[in-house]
Coordinates of C-alpha atoms in Angstrom, one line a residue:
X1096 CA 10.4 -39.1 -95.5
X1097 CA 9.0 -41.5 -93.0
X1098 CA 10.3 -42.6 -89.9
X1099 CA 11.7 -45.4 -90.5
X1100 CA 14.4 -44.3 -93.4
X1101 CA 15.5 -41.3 -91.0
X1102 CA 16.3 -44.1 -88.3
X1103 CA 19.3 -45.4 -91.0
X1104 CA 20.6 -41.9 -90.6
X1105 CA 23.2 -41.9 -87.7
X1106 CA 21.7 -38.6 -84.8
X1107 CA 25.2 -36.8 -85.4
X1108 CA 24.0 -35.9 -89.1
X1109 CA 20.6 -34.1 -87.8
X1110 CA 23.1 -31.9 -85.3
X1111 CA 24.6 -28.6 -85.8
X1112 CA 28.2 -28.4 -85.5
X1113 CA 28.0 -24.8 -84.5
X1114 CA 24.9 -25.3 -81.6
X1115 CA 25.3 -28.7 -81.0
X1116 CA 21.3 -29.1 -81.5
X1117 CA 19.3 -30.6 -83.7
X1118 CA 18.8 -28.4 -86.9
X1119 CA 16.5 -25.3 -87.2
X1120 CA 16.1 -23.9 -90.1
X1121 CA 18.9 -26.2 -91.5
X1122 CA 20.5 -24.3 -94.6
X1123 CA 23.3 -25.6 -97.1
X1124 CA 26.2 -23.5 -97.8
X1125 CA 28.5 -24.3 -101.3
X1126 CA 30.5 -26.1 -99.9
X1127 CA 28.0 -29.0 -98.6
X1128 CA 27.6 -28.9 -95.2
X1129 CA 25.1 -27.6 -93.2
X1130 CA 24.0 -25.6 -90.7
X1131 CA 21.1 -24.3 -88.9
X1132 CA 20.4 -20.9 -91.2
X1133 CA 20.6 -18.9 -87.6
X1134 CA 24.0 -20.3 -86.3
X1135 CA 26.2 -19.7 -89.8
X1136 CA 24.3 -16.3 -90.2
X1137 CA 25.9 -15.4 -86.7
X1138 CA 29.1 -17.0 -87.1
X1139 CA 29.9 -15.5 -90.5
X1140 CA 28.2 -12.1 -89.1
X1141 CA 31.3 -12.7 -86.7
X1142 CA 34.1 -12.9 -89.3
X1143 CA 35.2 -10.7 -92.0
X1144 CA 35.4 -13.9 -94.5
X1145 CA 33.1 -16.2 -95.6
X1146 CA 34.6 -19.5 -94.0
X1147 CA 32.9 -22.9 -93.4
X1148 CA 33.3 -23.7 -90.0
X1149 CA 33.8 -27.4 -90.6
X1150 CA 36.0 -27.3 -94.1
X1151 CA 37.9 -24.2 -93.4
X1152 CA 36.8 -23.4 -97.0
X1153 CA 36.6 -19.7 -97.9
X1154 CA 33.7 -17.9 -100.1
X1155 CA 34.1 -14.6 -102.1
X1156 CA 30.5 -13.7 -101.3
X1157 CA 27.9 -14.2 -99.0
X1158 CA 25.2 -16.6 -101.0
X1159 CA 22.2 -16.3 -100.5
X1160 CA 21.3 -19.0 -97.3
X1161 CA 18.0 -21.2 -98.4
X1162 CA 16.5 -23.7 -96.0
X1163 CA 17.1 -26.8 -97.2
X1164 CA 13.5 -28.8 -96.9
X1165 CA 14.8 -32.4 -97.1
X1166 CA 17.1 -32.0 -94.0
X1167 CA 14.2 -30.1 -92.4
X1168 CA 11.6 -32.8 -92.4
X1169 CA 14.3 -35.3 -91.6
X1170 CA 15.6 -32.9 -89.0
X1171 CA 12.1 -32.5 -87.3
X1172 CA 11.5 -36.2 -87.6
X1173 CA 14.3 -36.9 -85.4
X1174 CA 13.8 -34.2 -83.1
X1175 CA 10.2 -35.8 -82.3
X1176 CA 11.7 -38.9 -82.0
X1177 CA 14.2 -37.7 -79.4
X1178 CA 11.4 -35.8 -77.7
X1179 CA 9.2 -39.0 -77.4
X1180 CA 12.5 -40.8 -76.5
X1181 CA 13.0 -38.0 -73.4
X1182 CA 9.3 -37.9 -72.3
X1183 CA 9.8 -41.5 -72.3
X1184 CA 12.4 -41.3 -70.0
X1185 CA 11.3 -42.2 -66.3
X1186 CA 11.1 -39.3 -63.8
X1187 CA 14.1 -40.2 -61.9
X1188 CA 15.9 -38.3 -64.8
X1189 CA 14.1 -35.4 -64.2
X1190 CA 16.7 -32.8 -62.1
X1191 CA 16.5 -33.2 -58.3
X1192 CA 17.7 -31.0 -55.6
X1193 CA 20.9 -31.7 -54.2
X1194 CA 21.7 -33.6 -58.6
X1195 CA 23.6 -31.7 -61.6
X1196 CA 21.0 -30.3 -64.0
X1197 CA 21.7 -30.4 -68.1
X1198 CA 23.4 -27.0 -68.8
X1199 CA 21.4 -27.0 -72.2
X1200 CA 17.9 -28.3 -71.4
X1201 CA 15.4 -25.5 -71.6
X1202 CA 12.6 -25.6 -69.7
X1203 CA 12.3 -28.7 -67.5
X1204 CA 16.0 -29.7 -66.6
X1205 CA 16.9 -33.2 -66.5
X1206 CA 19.7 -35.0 -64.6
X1207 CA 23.1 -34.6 -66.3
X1208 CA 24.8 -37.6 -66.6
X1209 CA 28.3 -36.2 -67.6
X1210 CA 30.5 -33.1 -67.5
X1211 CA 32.5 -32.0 -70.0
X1212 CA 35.7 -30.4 -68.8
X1213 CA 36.4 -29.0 -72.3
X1214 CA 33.1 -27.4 -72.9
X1215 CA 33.0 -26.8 -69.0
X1216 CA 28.9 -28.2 -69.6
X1217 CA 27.3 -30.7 -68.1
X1218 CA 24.5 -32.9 -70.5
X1219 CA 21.9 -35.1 -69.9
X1220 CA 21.5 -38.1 -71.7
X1221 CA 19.7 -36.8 -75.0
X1222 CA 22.5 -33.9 -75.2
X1223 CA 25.7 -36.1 -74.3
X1224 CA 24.7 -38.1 -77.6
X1225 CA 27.3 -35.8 -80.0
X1226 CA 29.8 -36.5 -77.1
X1227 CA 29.6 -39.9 -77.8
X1228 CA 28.9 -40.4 -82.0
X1229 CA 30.7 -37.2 -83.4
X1230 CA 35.0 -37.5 -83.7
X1231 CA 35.8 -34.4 -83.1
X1232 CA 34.0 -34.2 -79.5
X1233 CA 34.6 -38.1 -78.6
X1234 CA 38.3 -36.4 -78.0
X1235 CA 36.2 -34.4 -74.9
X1236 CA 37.2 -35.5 -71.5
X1237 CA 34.3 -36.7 -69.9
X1238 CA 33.6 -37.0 -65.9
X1239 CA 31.0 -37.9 -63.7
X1240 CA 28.7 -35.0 -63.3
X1241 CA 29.8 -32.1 -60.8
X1242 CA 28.7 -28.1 -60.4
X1243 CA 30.9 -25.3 -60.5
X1244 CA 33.1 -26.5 -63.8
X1245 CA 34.5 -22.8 -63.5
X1246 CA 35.9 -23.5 -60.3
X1247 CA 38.4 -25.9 -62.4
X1248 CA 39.6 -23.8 -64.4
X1249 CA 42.8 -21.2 -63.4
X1250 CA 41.6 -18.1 -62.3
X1251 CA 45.2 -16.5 -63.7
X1252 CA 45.3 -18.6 -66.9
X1253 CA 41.9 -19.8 -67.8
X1254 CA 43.2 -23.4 -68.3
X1255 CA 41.8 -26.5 -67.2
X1256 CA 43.3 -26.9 -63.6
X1257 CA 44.8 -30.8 -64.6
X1258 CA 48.1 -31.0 -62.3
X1259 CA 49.3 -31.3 -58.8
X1260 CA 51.9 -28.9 -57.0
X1261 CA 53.3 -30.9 -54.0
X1262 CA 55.2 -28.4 -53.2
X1263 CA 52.1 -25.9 -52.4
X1264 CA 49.5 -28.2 -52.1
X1265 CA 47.0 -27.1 -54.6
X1266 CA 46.1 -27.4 -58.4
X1267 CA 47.2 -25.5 -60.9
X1268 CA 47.4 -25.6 -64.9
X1269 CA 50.1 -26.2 -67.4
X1270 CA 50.9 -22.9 -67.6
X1271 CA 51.5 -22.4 -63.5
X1272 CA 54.8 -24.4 -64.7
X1273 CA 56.1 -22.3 -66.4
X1274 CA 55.3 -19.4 -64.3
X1275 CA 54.8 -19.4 -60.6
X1276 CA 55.6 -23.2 -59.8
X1277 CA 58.3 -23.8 -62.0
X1278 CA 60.3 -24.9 -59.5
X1279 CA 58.0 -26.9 -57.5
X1280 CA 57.3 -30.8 -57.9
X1281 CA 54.2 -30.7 -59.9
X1282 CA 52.9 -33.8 -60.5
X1283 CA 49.9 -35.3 -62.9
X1284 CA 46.0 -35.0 -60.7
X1285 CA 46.0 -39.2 -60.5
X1286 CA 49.6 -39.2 -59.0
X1287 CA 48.9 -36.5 -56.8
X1288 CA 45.3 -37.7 -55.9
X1289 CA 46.7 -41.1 -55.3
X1290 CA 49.7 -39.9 -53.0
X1291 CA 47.2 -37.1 -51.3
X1292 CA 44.5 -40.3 -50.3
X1293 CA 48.0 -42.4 -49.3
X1294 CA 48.8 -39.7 -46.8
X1295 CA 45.1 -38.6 -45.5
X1296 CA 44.2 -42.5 -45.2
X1297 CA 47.2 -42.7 -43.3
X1298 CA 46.7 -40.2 -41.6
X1299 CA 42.8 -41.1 -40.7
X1300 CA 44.1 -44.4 -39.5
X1301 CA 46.5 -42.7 -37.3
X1302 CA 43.8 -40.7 -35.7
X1303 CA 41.6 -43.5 -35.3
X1304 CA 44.2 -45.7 -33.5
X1305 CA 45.1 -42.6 -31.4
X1306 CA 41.0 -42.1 -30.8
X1307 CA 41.1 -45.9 -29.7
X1308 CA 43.8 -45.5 -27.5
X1309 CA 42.2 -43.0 -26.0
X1310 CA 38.8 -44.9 -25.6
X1311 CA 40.8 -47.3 -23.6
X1312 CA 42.8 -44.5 -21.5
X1313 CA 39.5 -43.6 -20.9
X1314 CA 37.5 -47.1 -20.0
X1315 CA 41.0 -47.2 -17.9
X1316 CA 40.1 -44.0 -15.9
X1317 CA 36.7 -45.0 -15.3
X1318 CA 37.6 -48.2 -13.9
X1319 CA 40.5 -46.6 -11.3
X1320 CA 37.6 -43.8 -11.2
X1321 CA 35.1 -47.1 -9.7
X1322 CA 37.7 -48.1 -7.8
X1323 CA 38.3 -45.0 -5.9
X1324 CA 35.1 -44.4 -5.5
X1325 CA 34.5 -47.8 -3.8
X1326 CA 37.1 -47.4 -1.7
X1327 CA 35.9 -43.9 -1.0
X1328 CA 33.1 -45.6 -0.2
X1329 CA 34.5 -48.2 1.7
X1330 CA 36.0 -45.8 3.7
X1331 CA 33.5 -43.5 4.3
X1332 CA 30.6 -45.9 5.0
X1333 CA 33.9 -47.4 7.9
X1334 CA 34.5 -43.9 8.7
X1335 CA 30.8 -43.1 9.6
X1336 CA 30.0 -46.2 11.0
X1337 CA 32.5 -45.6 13.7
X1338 CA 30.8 -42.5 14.4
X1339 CA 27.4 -43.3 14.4
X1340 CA 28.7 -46.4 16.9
X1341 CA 30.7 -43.8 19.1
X1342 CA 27.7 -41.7 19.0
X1343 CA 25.4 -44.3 20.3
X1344 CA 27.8 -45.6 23.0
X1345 CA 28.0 -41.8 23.7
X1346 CA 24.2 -41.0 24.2
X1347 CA 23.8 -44.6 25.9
X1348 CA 26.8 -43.5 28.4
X1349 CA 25.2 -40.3 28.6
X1350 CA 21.5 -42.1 29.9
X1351 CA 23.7 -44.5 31.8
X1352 CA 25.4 -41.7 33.6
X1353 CA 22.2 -39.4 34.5
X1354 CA 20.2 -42.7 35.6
X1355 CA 23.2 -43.7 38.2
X1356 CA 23.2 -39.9 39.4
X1357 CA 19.0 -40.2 39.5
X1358 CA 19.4 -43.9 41.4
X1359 CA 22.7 -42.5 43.4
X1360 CA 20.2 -39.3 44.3
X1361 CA 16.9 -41.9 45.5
X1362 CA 19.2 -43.9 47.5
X1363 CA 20.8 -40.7 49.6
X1364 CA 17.2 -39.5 49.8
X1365 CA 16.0 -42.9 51.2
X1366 CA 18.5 -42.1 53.8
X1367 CA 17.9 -39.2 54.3
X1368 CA 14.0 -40.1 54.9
X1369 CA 15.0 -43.0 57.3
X1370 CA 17.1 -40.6 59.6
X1371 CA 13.8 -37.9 59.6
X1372 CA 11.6 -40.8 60.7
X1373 CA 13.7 -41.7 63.3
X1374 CA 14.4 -38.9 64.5
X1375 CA 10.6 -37.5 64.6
X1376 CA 10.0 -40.9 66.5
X1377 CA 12.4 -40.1 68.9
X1378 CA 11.0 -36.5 69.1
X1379 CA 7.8 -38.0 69.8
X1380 CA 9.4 -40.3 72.4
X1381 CA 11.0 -37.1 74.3
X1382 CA 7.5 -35.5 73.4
X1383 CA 5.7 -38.2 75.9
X1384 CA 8.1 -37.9 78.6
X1385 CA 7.9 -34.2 78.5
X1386 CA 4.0 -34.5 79.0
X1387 CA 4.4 -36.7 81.6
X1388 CA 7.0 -34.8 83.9
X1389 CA 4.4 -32.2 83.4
X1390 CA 2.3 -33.6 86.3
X1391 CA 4.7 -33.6 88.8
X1392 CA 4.9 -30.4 90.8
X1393 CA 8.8 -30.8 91.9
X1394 CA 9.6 -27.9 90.0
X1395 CA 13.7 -28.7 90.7
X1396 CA 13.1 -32.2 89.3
X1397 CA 11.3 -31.0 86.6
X1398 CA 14.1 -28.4 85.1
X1399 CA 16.5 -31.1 85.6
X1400 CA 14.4 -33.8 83.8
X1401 CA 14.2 -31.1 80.9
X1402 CA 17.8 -30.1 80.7
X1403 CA 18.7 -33.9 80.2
X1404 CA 16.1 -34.3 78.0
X1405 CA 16.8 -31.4 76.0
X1406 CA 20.7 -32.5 76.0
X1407 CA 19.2 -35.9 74.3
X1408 CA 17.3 -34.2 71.2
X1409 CA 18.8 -34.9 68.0
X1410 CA 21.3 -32.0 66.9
X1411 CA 21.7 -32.4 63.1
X1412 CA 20.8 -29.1 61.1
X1413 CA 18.6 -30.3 57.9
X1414 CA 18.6 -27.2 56.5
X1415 CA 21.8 -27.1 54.2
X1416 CA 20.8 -31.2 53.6
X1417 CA 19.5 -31.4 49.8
X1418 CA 19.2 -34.4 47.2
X1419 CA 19.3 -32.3 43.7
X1420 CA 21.8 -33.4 41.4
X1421 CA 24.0 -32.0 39.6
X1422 CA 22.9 -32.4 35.7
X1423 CA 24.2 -29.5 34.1
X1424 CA 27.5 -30.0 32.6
X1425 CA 26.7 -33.5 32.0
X1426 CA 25.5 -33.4 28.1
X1427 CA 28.8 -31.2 27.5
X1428 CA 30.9 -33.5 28.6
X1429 CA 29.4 -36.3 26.5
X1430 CA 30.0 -33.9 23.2
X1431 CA 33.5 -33.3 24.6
X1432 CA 34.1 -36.6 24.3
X1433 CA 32.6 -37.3 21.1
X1434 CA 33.7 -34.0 19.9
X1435 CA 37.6 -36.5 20.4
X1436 CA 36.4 -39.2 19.4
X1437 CA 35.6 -37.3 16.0
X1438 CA 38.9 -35.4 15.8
X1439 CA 40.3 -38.5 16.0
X1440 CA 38.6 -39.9 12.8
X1441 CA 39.4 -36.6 10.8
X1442 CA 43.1 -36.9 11.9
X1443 CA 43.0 -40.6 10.5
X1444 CA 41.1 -39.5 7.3
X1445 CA 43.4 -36.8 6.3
X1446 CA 46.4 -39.1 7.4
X1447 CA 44.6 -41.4 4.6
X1448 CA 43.8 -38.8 2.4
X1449 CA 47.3 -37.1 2.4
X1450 CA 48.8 -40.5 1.7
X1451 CA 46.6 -40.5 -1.3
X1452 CA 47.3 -37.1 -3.0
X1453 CA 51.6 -37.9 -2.0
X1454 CA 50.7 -40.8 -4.6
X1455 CA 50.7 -37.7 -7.4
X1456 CA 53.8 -36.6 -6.5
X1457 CA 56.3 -35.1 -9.3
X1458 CA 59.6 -34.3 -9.2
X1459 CA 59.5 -30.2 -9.2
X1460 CA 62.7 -28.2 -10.0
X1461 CA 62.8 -24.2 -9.6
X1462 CA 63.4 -22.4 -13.1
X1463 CA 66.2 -19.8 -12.5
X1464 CA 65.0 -17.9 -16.0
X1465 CA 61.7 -17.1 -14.0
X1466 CA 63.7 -16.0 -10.5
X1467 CA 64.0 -12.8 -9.4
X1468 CA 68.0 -11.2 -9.5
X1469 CA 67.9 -11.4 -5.7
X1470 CA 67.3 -14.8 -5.4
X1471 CA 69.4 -17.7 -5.6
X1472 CA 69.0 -20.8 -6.7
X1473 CA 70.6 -24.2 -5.3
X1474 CA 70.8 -27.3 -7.3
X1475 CA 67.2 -26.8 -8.7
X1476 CA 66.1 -27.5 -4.8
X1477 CA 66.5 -24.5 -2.8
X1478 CA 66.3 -21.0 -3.5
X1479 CA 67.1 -17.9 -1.3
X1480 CA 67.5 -14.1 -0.8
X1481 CA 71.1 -13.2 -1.9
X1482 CA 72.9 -10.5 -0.6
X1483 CA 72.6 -8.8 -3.7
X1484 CA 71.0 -8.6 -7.2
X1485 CA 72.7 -10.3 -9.4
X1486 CA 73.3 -9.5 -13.1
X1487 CA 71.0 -11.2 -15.2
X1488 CA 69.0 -11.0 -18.4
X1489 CA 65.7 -9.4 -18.3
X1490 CA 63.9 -12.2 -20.2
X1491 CA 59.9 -12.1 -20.5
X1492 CA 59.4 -15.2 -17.9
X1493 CA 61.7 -13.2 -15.3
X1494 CA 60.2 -11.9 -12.1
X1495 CA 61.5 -8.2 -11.9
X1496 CA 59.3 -6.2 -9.3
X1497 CA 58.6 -9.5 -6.7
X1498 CA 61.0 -11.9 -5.4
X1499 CA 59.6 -14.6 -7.1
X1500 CA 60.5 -17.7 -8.3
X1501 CA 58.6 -20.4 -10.7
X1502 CA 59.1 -24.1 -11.2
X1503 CA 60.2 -25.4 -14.8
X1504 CA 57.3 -28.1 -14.7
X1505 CA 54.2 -27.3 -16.0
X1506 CA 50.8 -29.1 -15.7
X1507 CA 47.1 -28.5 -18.0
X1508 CA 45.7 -32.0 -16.8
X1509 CA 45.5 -34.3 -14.4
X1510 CA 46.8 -34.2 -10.3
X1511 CA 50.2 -33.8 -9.5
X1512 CA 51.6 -32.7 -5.9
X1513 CA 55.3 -31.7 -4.6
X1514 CA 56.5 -30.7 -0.6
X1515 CA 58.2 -27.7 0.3
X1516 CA 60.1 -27.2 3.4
X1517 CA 59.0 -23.7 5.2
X1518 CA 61.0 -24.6 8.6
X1519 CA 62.9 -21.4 10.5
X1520 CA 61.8 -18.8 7.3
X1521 CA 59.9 -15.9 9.0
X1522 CA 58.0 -15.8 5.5
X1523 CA 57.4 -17.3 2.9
X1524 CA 54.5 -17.8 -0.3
X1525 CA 53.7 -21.1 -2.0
X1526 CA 50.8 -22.3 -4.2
X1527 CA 50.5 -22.1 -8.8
X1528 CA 50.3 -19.8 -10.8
X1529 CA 49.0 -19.5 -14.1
X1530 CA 50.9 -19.1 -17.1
X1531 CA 50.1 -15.8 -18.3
X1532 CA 50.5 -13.7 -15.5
X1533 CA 52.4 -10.2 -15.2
X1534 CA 56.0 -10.4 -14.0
X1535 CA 57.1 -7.1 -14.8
X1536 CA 54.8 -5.1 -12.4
X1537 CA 53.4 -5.5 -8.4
X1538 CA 50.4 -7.8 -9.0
X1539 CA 47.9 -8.5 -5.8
X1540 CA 48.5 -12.8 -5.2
X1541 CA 44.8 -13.3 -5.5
X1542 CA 42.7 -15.9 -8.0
X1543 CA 41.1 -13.4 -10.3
X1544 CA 45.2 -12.4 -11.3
X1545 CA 46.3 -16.4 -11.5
X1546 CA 47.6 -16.9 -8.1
X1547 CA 46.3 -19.4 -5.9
X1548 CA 48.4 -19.1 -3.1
X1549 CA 49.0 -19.4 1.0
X1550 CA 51.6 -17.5 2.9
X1551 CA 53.4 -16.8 6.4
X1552 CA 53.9 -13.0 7.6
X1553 CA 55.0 -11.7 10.6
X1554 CA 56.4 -14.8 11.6
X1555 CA 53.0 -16.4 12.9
X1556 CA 50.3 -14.9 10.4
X1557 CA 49.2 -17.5 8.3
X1558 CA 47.0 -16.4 5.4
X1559 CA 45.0 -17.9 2.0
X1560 CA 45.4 -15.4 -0.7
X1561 CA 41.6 -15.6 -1.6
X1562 CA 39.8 -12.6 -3.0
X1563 CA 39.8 -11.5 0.6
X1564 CA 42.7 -12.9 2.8
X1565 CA 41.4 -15.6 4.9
X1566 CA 43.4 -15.3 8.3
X1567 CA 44.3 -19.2 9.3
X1568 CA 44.1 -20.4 12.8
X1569 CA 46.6 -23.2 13.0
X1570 CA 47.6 -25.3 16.2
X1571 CA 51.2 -25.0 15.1
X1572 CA 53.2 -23.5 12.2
X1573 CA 54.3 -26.4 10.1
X1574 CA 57.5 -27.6 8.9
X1575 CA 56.7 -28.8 5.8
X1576 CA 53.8 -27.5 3.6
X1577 CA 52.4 -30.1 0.3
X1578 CA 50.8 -28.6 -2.6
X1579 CA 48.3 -30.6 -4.2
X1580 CA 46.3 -29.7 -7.8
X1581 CA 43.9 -31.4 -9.7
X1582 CA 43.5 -29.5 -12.4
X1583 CA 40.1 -30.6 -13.6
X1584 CA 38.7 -30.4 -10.4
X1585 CA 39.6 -27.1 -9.9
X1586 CA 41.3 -28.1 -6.8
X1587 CA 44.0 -26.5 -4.9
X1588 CA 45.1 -27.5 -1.3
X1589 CA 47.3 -27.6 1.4
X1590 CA 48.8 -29.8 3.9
X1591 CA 50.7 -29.5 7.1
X1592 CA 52.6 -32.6 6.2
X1593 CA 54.0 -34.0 9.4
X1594 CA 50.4 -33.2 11.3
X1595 CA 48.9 -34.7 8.4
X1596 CA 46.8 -32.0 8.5
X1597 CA 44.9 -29.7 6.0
X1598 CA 45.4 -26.4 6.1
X1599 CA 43.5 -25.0 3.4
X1600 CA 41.6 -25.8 -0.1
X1601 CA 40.7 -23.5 -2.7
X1602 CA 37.5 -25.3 -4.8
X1603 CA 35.6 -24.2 -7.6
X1604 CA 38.7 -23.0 -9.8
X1605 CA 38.4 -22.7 -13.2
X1606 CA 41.9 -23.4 -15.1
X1607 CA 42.3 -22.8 -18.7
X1608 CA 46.4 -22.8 -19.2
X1609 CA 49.3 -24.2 -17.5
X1610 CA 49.7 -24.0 -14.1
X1611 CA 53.5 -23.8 -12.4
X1612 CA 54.2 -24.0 -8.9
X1613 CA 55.0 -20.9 -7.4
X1614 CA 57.3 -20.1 -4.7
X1615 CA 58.6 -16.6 -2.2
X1616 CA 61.0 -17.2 0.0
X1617 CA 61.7 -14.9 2.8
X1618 CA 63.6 -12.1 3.2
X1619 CA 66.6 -11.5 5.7
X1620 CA 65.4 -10.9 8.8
X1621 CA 67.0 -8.7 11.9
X1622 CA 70.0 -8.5 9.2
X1623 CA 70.1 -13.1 9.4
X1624 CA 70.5 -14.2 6.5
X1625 CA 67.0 -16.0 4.9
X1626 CA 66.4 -19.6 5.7
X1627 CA 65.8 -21.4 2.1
X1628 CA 62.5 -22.7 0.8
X1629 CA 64.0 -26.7 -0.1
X1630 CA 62.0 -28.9 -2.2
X1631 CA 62.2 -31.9 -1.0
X1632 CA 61.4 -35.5 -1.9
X1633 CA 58.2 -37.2 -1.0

């Protein structure tokens, strides 16, 4: 048969129903349809009876399976016309790494161009065609090509996985329904698709606004972050000006006051030079008339002339006179003064820079959950020793072993400062502490156990927790002590509020949790009762 007659056939008629191929060995059976003489040998080896798998129609006996010739020819025909039609095909649908292959391509695979989700295969172009010409698979649902069609199927039911549980959030089959989600709102895969993309589109616009807020929180910061820095720099460059001017008036006082001393010393030794000459030239003068009373022989005359002459010499003792100033001392006194003039500066700088960090103030209340049964607290405001333990319950953020006592704020970002007054206590321990730290046992207040603290003992021993006590030297105990933290600095200091004065600064901290303010208050003392530690308003 040529060509041209097999192209009035439609392709379904040269495909077995059993492979899905184009025939081999093509065979006729008694009831008229055929099959390739492989695939009905197999199927029927399968069964007990003799049964068409088209017709349903049942044989008493195996026949004997010939190869029908006509189909055959027309069978090959059409193969090598779908083989030209596929070499044909440009290489773009070919199989490429990261594309679906044909599940039923031997050999070179090309590019599937649809998945079935009943056969669970995915065909190229030349093996969709039954798909698309033969009834009984044009019923198939067809989808855009994806890997994995096992993953879905329902690993409990083997079913197609084609509905939504709402109520779980996953896919499941039809008979999940009736099973483990009966109960649940199940929904079709469009509907819940369609309500899934609703909520995630939502909820990726959410996250972008939030993501632009935050761009502009952050273009915000930078801009306060430019303007602190140019009035840090302001400041500084004012600061050190002043310095740089005191310390040029100082060095020019300084020359000023050695080169008066130096003119002061040539004008005294001028002096001193004139007096010398004048009195050598007198010497001289007495000289002469003691030479000339030499040549007289009236011995009497002559003591007498000597006497008065002797009584006329000049009686000043030189010997203590000198003209060396005194330098030394003079360069000291100069750094002394400069040495003033620079405290000065620092006390207006921290004045400035303690105005500053009182700008982060927050209002701080003491958590009595956290307090140790000893200590009492006032009003959220002031705590104190009691004169006895009182009967509370042992929760985890309770202080059991120290006396103790945490604020209910908490920070994780950002600056934030608060005041405490210290005045009369003959103790006392303020800083933050981190979240996580012990409360049940005697812990060392150090920065290694989450402590970054300052304290007073022995009534005039100030100390800085570090990981070795740093003993303080203060002028005077203060009154009022601020706490100031910026947490991503890794900053922790202290002020003496009323000197405006710093007292110490723990830098380099690394904090990974919430910090609270910490707080000891004193104990009684000579059987007094203890002086509260007061928060008190900035």
């Amino acid at each position: 048969m040529s060509a041209a007659s097999s192209c009035l056939l439609t392709e379904d008629q040269f495909l077995c129903s059993i492979c899905l191929d184009v025939f081999t060995d093509p065979v006729t059976i008694p009831c008229g349809h055929n099959f390739c003489k492989t695939c009905i040998t197999e199927h029927w080896d399968k069964n007990v009876q003799c049964q068409c798998p088209n017709c349903k129609e049942v044989f008493d006996s195996r026949s004997q399976l010939r190869v029908n010739t006509l189909i055959s020819e027309m069978a090959a025909q059409f193969r090598q016309s779908a083989q030209q039609k596929a070499s044909s095909s440009s290489e773009q649908q070919v199989s490429k790494p990261g594309e679906v292959p044909c599940d039923v391509c031997t050999g070179t695979k090309l590019k599937a161009l649809k998945s079935c989700l009943v056969c669970l295969v995915s065909y190229c172009e030349t093996h969709l065609e039954p798909h698309l010409t033969m009834s009984g698979l044009k019923r198939h649902q067809l989808i855009d090509p994806v890997e994995n069609l096992e993953g879905r199927m329902c690993m409990e039911h083997d079913k197609l996985l084609e509905l939504f549980c709402k109520t779980d959030q996953t896919c499941v089959c039809m008979l999940c329904t009736i099973s483990a989600h009966m109960t649940h709102n199940v929904v079709p895969l469009k509907e819940g698709y369609e309500g899934k993309k609703a909520e995630l589109e939502g909820e990726i616009q959410q996250m972008i606004q939030k993501r632009r807020l935050k761009i502009e929180e952050i273009k915000h910061s930078v801009e306060l972050s430019k303007e602190d820095a140019d009035r840090e720099t302001a400041d500084g460059v004012q600061v050190f000006t002043a310095l740089k001017e005191s310390v040029e008036r100082s060095q020019a006082e300084l020359i000023d006051t050695i080169k008066e001393k130096q003119r002061k010393t040539e004008k005294q030794a001028e002096g001193f030079i004139k007096e010398l000459e004048q009195e050598i030239s007198e010497l001289k003068k007495r000289s002469t008339e003691v030479e000339q009373l030499s040549q007289s022989e009236d011995h009497l005359l002559l003591l007498q002339s000597l006497l008065s002459v002797n009584a006329a010499l000049p009686t000043k003792n030189w010997t203590e006179v000198s003209v060396r100033p005194l330098y030394e001392g003079t360069v000291r006194t100069a750094l002394h003064q400069l040495e003033k003039t620079l405290n000065e500066e620092m006390k207006k700088v921290l004045k400035t820079e303690l105005k500053r960090v009182q700008q982060s103030a927050l209002d701080v209340t003491f958590d009595p959950d956290t307090a140790h049964p000893s200590l009492v607290c006032h009003y959220g405001k002031r705590v104190q020793h009691g004169d006895e333990n009182k009967n509370v319950p042992n929760n985890l953020q309770r202080f059991n072993r120290s006396a103790y006592v945490l604020a209910k704020q908490s920070f994780s970002s950002g600056r934030f400062y608060y005041e405490v007054q210290v005045r009369s206590n003959t103790e006392w321990t303020l800083g933050v502490a981190r979240e996580s730290i012990n409360r049940k046992t005697c812990i060392t207040l150090i920065p290694q156990n989450g402590y970054w603290t300052i304290c007073l003992r022995n009534k005039n021993e100030y100390k800085a927790l570090a990981s070795s006590a740093v003993l303080l030297s203060l002028k005077s105990g203060p009154q009022k002590v601020g706490v100031f933290v910026h947490y991503e600095e890794g900053l922790v200091s202290f002020y003496d509020v009323n000197a405006a004065a710093l007292i110490y600064s723990f830098t380099g901290c690394c904090f990974t949790e919430k910090l609270y303010p910490f707080f000891g208050p004193s104990t009684k003392y000579d059987g007094k009762t203890s002086t509260p530690l007061v928060i008190t308003t900035v």
